[in-house]
Amino acid sequence: MESQGTVDTVNRHKQLGLTDGQVIDMYRFMQLGRKYDERSLLLQRAGKINFHVSGIGQEAAQVAAAFALDRENDFFLPYYRDYAFVLSVGMTTRELMLSVFAKAEDPNSGGRQMPGHFGSKRLRIVTGSSPVTTQVPHAAGFALAAKMQKKKFVSFVTFGEGSSNQGDFHEACNFAGVNKLPVIIFCQNNQYAISIPAHKQLGGKVSDRALGYGFPGIRVDGNDPLEVYRVVKEARERAVAGEGPTLIEAMMYRLSPHSTSDNDLAYRTQEEVDANWKKDGIAAFRTYLTGLGLWSDEQERDLAAEYNLELKEAITYAENAPFPKPEDTLLHVYDESGLKGGA
């Protein structure tokens, strides 16, 4: 089904129960995700880091979803473009920079994985692996644990529309549907699976696939953070009420190349990219806040200065931090608790 927007566009966030402070915080996280992403692209071009996968164009939906969840109790299984999401649930720019610089202090993998493989026990961000879509069955497993333990948390998993064609996605949806699990399955449809446009990889809507698994599927405008917030919040309410999973397909556009190894103009035109920049969710949300008198050009300049300083400090720290030692390869690989005390 298509999500239905609210009628009153003047003060929509109040209708959704969001305060002025909360929507300003949402905007700040969107901009932080964007600034981090842009700075990482520059670092790669300067030869200071090896690789970066960008999420530019997807921040509005990521932040909105994070704010609709319980960031103190829910479990998160993000995919590799979710910088704005993980920042919104508590990761820091220093932690992300330690990851892209592949340093030993990197909390995600100790500098052993490529950037975007998020993981944090402290923040309940479940470590992902490189094969795409494997996080979706894992999310169903966490949701099963919530149901078995009668706990009121949900699992929230993200992926791209290309991943929705993998077997892991369908198996997880079927398992979640049969068992009415409290999981929100969030597809970020950015129109391209690496270099393949959506019309060459999908025979229909991703959201329609939920029907075959017995739970709701909703398509939402991913450039409209307030609508994404509403849909995710309602999905969470369904989940904790024991009504099972929801599949959400957030429609958006990848404004940057797939990665720093990609020439996106080999498979799409500059005109297409430029047209989608005009639909950028961050710019639209700034216009919304400005129209309500909640944001100004002065605040925008102050925010840019604040984030430039924060990123500079994070980069300096990460550059000077030590690399992993060869023997660190075996850290956090085996559970040695059973070996203690001669057991």
XYZ file of C-alpha atoms in Angstrom:
343
model
C 0.000 0.000 0.000
C 1.032 3.629 -0.393
C 1.392 5.671 2.768
C -1.058 8.534 3.149
C 0.446 11.871 4.212
C -1.051 14.107 6.850
C -3.494 16.832 5.805
C -2.023 19.810 7.679
C 1.356 20.581 6.129
C 1.891 23.724 8.224
C 2.871 22.025 11.469
C 2.988 18.365 10.626
C 5.475 17.334 13.282
C 3.180 18.448 16.108
C 0.453 16.171 14.739
C 2.917 13.294 14.986
C 3.792 14.084 18.589
C 7.219 15.503 17.778
C 8.390 18.614 19.582
C 10.164 21.539 17.947
C 13.367 20.416 19.640
C 13.060 16.895 18.251
C 12.654 17.985 14.632
C 15.602 20.344 14.990
C 17.641 17.406 16.325
C 16.489 15.327 13.360
C 17.740 17.991 10.976
C 21.062 18.225 12.815
C 21.621 14.469 12.477
C 20.736 14.581 8.775
C 23.363 17.258 8.260
C 25.904 15.398 10.395
C 25.455 12.281 8.290
C 25.827 14.325 5.102
C 28.923 16.193 6.313
C 30.569 12.977 7.485
C 29.856 11.370 4.120
C 31.203 14.304 2.121
C 34.350 14.491 4.252
C 34.987 10.756 3.810
C 34.763 11.138 0.034
C 37.373 13.901 0.198
C 39.630 11.783 2.406
C 39.516 8.940 -0.107
C 40.292 11.236 -3.022
C 43.203 12.653 -1.054
C 44.579 9.137 -0.584
C 44.192 9.176 3.190
C 41.657 6.333 3.328
C 41.241 3.457 0.922
C 37.513 3.145 0.315
C 34.150 4.715 1.042
C 30.568 3.721 0.276
C 28.336 6.786 0.233
C 24.789 7.224 1.508
C 24.214 10.769 0.236
C 20.512 11.217 -0.522
C 19.330 8.676 2.028
C 19.900 10.553 5.289
C 16.384 11.966 5.737
C 14.751 8.537 5.859
C 17.495 7.049 8.026
C 17.245 9.729 10.701
C 13.451 9.710 10.682
C 13.402 5.948 11.203
C 15.876 6.187 14.093
C 13.730 8.785 15.846
C 10.634 6.592 15.481
C 12.325 3.672 17.247
C 13.207 3.116 20.904
C 16.876 4.074 20.829
C 17.383 2.749 24.352
C 16.055 -0.775 23.847
C 15.553 -1.779 20.217
C 18.148 -3.724 18.196
C 19.485 -2.365 14.926
C 20.836 -4.207 11.908
C 21.901 -1.471 9.478
C 23.426 -1.787 6.052
C 26.541 -0.146 4.702
C 25.059 3.258 3.743
C 23.492 3.935 7.142
C 25.881 6.584 8.514
C 23.100 9.014 9.421
C 21.178 6.181 11.092
C 24.034 4.937 13.283
C 24.924 8.503 14.256
C 21.295 9.014 15.275
C 21.340 5.986 17.577
C 24.562 6.994 19.307
C 27.702 6.321 17.271
C 30.165 9.202 17.100
C 32.083 10.719 14.209
C 35.300 9.683 15.958
C 34.165 6.054 15.990
C 33.249 6.222 12.298
C 36.559 7.836 11.399
C 38.446 5.143 13.314
C 36.634 2.685 11.083
C 37.479 4.335 7.751
C 41.107 4.735 8.848
C 41.091 1.018 9.871
C 42.493 1.632 13.337
C 42.658 -0.721 16.298
C 40.235 1.393 18.361
C 37.514 1.052 15.732
C 34.521 -0.232 17.751
C 32.944 -1.903 14.733
C 35.606 -4.458 13.857
C 38.914 -3.307 15.316
C 39.927 -1.999 11.910
C 39.531 -5.369 10.208
C 36.429 -4.719 8.094
C 35.693 -2.238 5.335
C 33.805 0.912 6.389
C 30.060 0.515 6.744
C 30.211 -2.804 8.600
C 28.698 -1.345 11.741
C 28.658 -3.049 15.108
C 28.257 -1.844 18.690
C 27.264 -3.926 21.682
C 26.771 -0.703 23.663
C 24.242 0.622 21.136
C 22.706 -2.768 20.210
C 23.927 -2.426 16.626
C 24.346 -5.988 15.406
C 27.539 -6.655 13.453
C 26.941 -7.159 9.744
C 28.896 -9.254 7.284
C 29.949 -8.429 3.727
C 27.434 -10.601 1.801
C 24.400 -8.382 1.366
C 21.047 -9.325 2.917
C 22.397 -11.700 5.545
C 21.325 -9.172 8.181
C 17.625 -9.740 7.408
C 17.468 -13.325 8.757
C 19.537 -12.158 11.734
C 16.926 -9.475 12.430
C 14.216 -12.131 12.397
C 16.280 -14.074 14.927
C 16.537 -11.115 17.286
C 12.807 -10.563 16.947
C 12.219 -14.223 17.792
C 14.303 -13.738 20.948
C 12.132 -10.745 21.900
C 9.006 -12.851 21.487
C 10.382 -15.868 23.367
C 11.608 -13.710 26.247
C 8.424 -11.611 26.228
C 10.421 -8.392 25.946
C 9.089 -5.211 24.360
C 11.927 -4.485 21.968
C 11.820 -4.731 18.189
C 14.547 -5.400 15.667
C 14.973 -2.955 12.796
C 16.835 -3.996 9.668
C 17.761 -2.015 6.565
C 18.936 -2.941 3.065
C 18.764 -1.754 -0.534
C 16.201 -2.794 -3.125
C 18.807 -4.977 -4.854
C 19.027 -7.047 -1.674
C 15.286 -7.691 -1.783
C 15.952 -10.080 -4.656
C 18.175 -12.322 -2.533
C 16.953 -15.532 -0.956
C 17.857 -14.341 2.542
C 15.239 -11.587 2.263
C 12.432 -13.972 1.293
C 13.348 -16.620 3.852
C 13.462 -14.015 6.609
C 10.123 -12.515 5.556
C 8.479 -15.918 5.515
C 9.863 -16.859 8.933
C 8.873 -13.496 10.413
C 5.385 -13.706 8.928
C 4.703 -17.252 10.085
C 5.821 -16.452 13.633
C 4.422 -12.877 13.802
C 7.780 -11.522 14.884
C 8.385 -7.938 16.081
C 10.682 -6.913 13.241
C 10.585 -3.874 10.951
C 12.025 -4.673 7.527
C 13.107 -1.370 5.981
C 14.089 -1.267 2.320
C 15.905 1.861 1.175
C 15.015 1.846 -2.511
C 17.626 4.204 -3.946
C 16.874 3.166 -7.548
C 20.168 1.391 -8.247
C 21.680 -1.948 -7.227
C 25.291 -0.916 -7.889
C 24.825 -0.109 -11.595
C 21.498 -1.773 -12.374
C 18.428 0.507 -12.363
C 15.339 -0.599 -10.469
C 13.267 -1.287 -13.599
C 15.797 -3.952 -14.654
C 15.898 -5.718 -11.280
C 12.338 -5.534 -9.927
C 9.167 -6.877 -11.544
C 6.979 -4.884 -9.156
C 7.106 -3.058 -5.835
C 9.234 -4.375 -3.011
C 6.473 -3.430 -0.564
C 3.950 -5.630 -2.396
C 6.001 -8.716 -1.556
C 4.826 -8.535 2.041
C 1.357 -9.689 0.989
C 2.655 -13.159 0.219
C 4.099 -13.433 3.704
C 1.010 -12.299 5.557
C 1.922 -8.867 6.875
C 1.633 -5.224 5.744
C 3.885 -3.718 3.106
C 4.012 0.057 2.809
C 5.709 2.280 0.252
C 6.672 5.728 1.552
C 8.415 8.827 0.178
C 11.911 8.533 1.629
C 12.564 12.229 1.027
C 9.752 13.094 3.465
C 11.177 12.414 6.942
C 7.938 13.144 8.778
C 6.052 10.583 6.726
C 8.828 8.041 7.235
C 8.691 8.753 10.969
C 4.924 8.153 11.029
C 5.107 4.878 9.126
C 8.003 3.460 11.178
C 6.392 4.525 14.455
C 3.137 2.773 13.517
C 5.087 -0.321 12.476
C 6.802 -0.374 15.844
C 3.474 -0.039 17.663
C 2.154 -3.015 15.684
C 5.258 -5.035 16.498
C 5.212 -4.515 20.273
C 1.457 -5.201 20.301
C 2.139 -8.690 18.947
C 0.776 -7.976 15.467
C 3.936 -9.038 13.665
C 6.314 -7.527 11.123
C 5.999 -4.684 8.644
C 7.863 -4.256 5.366
C 8.542 -0.601 4.521
C 9.869 0.487 1.136
C 11.255 4.026 1.368
C 11.630 5.570 -2.081
C 14.732 7.723 -2.490
C 17.699 8.260 -4.797
C 21.413 7.593 -4.434
C 22.869 10.994 -5.287
C 26.491 9.838 -5.130
C 28.247 6.981 -6.949
C 27.818 3.491 -5.516
C 31.272 3.733 -3.964
C 34.600 5.442 -4.532
C 35.404 2.626 -6.989
C 32.401 3.473 -9.146
C 31.883 5.757 -12.159
C 28.140 6.294 -11.897
C 27.943 8.316 -15.137
C 28.717 5.108 -17.021
C 25.160 3.934 -16.331
C 23.144 7.122 -15.652
C 23.143 10.702 -16.867
C 24.199 13.859 -15.079
C 20.766 15.284 -15.903
C 19.097 12.476 -13.960
C 21.322 13.071 -10.942
C 20.773 16.838 -11.079
C 17.004 16.372 -11.238
C 17.086 14.250 -8.088
C 19.258 16.747 -6.215
C 16.250 19.063 -6.451
C 14.274 16.486 -4.429
C 16.890 16.163 -1.672
C 15.135 15.419 1.617
C 17.573 17.438 3.736
C 17.013 20.627 1.731
C 13.248 20.120 1.835
C 13.299 19.593 5.603
C 15.343 22.748 6.089
C 12.715 24.649 4.086
C 10.012 23.169 6.324
C 11.791 24.214 9.511
C 12.610 27.657 8.170
C 8.992 28.193 7.184
C 7.945 27.544 10.784
C 10.582 29.894 12.157
C 12.510 27.013 13.735
C 15.687 27.421 11.670
C 17.645 30.289 10.189
C 20.638 31.031 7.991
C 22.609 32.001 11.100
C 21.866 28.643 12.734
C 22.899 26.913 9.509
C 26.265 28.708 9.515
C 26.802 27.880 13.182
C 25.964 24.227 12.555
C 28.392 24.008 9.627
C 31.166 25.490 11.782
C 30.366 23.102 14.639
C 30.473 20.038 12.398
C 33.623 21.162 10.592
C 35.383 21.362 13.952
C 33.958 18.035 15.133
C 35.055 16.263 11.953
C 38.494 17.863 12.039
C 39.020 16.606 15.581
C 37.708 13.138 14.690
C 40.023 12.902 11.670
C 43.060 14.072 13.640
C 42.382 11.524 16.367
C 41.817 8.679 13.872
C 44.905 9.517 11.812
C 47.120 9.397 14.889
C 45.553 6.294 16.439
C 47.515 3.018 16.167
C 46.796 0.373 13.565
C 45.867 -3.167 14.665
C 48.763 -5.501 15.383
C 49.060 -8.762 13.416
C 48.213 -10.759 16.531
C 44.987 -8.754 16.927
C 43.551 -10.827 14.081
C 42.477 -13.471 16.609
C 40.824 -11.037 19.012
C 37.040 -11.318 19.387
C 36.907 -14.402 17.180
C 36.476 -17.185 19.744
C 34.447 -17.336 22.932
C 36.998 -18.435 25.484
C 34.708 -18.212 28.508
C 34.244 -21.964 28.589
C 37.998 -22.501 28.800
C 38.439 -20.616 32.039
C 38.908 -22.563 35.234
C 39.781 -25.722 33.323
C 36.198 -26.187 32.154
